[in-house]
Amino acid sequence: MRIVKVALGNRSYEIRIGTGLLARLADHCARLKLQGRCAIISDTHVAPRYSKALLNALGREGFDSTLITVPAGETAKSLKTVQACYDQLAAQRLERKSFIVALGGGVVGDLAGFVAATYLRGIAFVQVPTTLLAQVDSSVGGKVGVNLRAGKNLVGAFYQPRLVLCDLDTLATLPEREYRAGLAEVIKYGIIYDAALFRRLERDLPALLRRDPAILAAVVARCCEIKAEVVRQDETEGGLRAILNFGHTIGHGLEAISHYGKYLHGEAISIGQVATAALSARLLGLPPGDVGRITDLFGRAGLPVAVRLSPPQQKRLLAAMQLDKKVSGGEVKFVLARSIGQVEFGQRVPAALLAGAIQPQPASPR
Ligand code: NAD
Ligand code: GLY
């Protein structure tokens, strides 16, 4: 098992990465002195597969636990589901000293974390991420929240978990498309922070696509190390943490104009990262060879690298980017790459260049 520490003073915690970890969750909860009642929040795809193992393990350790199942999918990240969770927590008499276990992908983690942050003004929670995206990104760093009709993640908090348990065994049941979408966040870490990781991904991609446990463990741990270091330096996104959003402004815009129905998040940010690499070449001198390697790696991972947009769609995309949370003073600020492994945040992109970067492409893989 690999352990990565997120160093945040008295809110520090460990990310444990390995196989066979679900059965050990209860020991870890006991070690952290979590006590009393516990609610596992999971979704309709994950709960039938993995909640029993957790409930049994928690029961053996003397925890009185209950299961709350929410619908699978992004629509569950809503205030309506939050309300339903509060009602069930109250009915089950969870108290200040009780805790929540988020068992699922990023949707469950963000939702359950927000419930934990606000129920009784905050109770402890543990992340048990079961998608690749959640293991390398959303379960780490304490961003929790839900969507409004007006946009994604518009209500939320920074609220750190007490532990993140990444059981790689759970990835065995993850649908192929979801797994590949998670690879988009993995590749992002290479681009924003670690040229050696990027080279490793170029070399080991076939093993990663086979979900080879040893390669997965090393890669998930490296991604978590990078995220932990960025969050340690800038927990509430005053500056540096913005680098984690490389390619996300265009990606979020694409998700919004397709009403969150066409692309998975990872697919949208794959297109966004490739377009942002092209912008980086124009504005920060990212070498053309690096743009090619970035485009090639996303393509080899089975992710879309371009999008065919009609002129009205292009217009809507530019407008949607203006609504992104990263807009400040009416100006969209970008994270751009100088080279693979080195990026700069807070970069201005002239409107004309931006329109050029998302112009209709001659061909699109999807
Ligand atoms: P998700 O939670 O919707 O999971 C994807 C699908 O896979 C769902 O249908 C889910 O039920 C299913 N699933 C999950 N684990 C499974 C398993 N082991 N076996 C079989 N099926 C499984 O999506 P996601 O990609 O994990 O997360 C996306 C969400 O994460 C978005 O809401 C996004 O905003 C959020 N996010 C948050 C952060 C953050 O820092 N908090 C970072 C990135 C993304
Ligand atoms: N996924 C972006 C962040 O955690 O800041």
PDB file of C-alpha atoms in Angstrom, residues 8 44 72 87 104 139 148 155 216 238 258 266 272 300 333 351:
ATOM      1  CA  LEU A   8      -2.697  20.981   6.245  1.00  0.00           C
ATOM      2  CA  THR A  44     -27.296   3.159  -7.253  1.00  0.00           C
ATOM      3  CA  ALA A  72     -26.247   7.629 -10.001  1.00  0.00           C
ATOM      4  CA  ASP A  87     -33.590  14.058   6.396  1.00  0.00           C
ATOM      5  CA  GLY A 104     -18.490   6.382  -5.104  1.00  0.00           C
ATOM      6  CA  SER A 139     -11.541  13.005  -3.384  1.00  0.00           C
ATOM      7  CA  LEU A 148     -27.413  24.904  -9.310  1.00  0.00           C
ATOM      8  CA  VAL A 155     -22.743  25.999  -3.968  1.00  0.00           C
ATOM      9  CA  LEU A 216      -2.053   2.000 -11.553  1.00  0.00           C
ATOM     10  CA  GLY A 238      -5.801  32.055  -4.061  1.00  0.00           C
ATOM     11  CA  SER A 258     -24.009  20.301 -24.626  1.00  0.00           C
ATOM     12  CA  GLY A 266     -12.830  13.876 -18.754  1.00  0.00           C
ATOM     13  CA  GLY A 272      -9.992  21.595 -23.633  1.00  0.00           C
ATOM     14  CA  ARG A 300      -3.926   7.154 -27.657  1.00  0.00           C
ATOM     15  CA  LYS A 333      -8.020  33.830 -17.073  1.00  0.00           C
ATOM     16  CA  ALA A 351     -10.701  37.025 -27.580  1.00  0.00           C
TER      17      ALA A 351
END
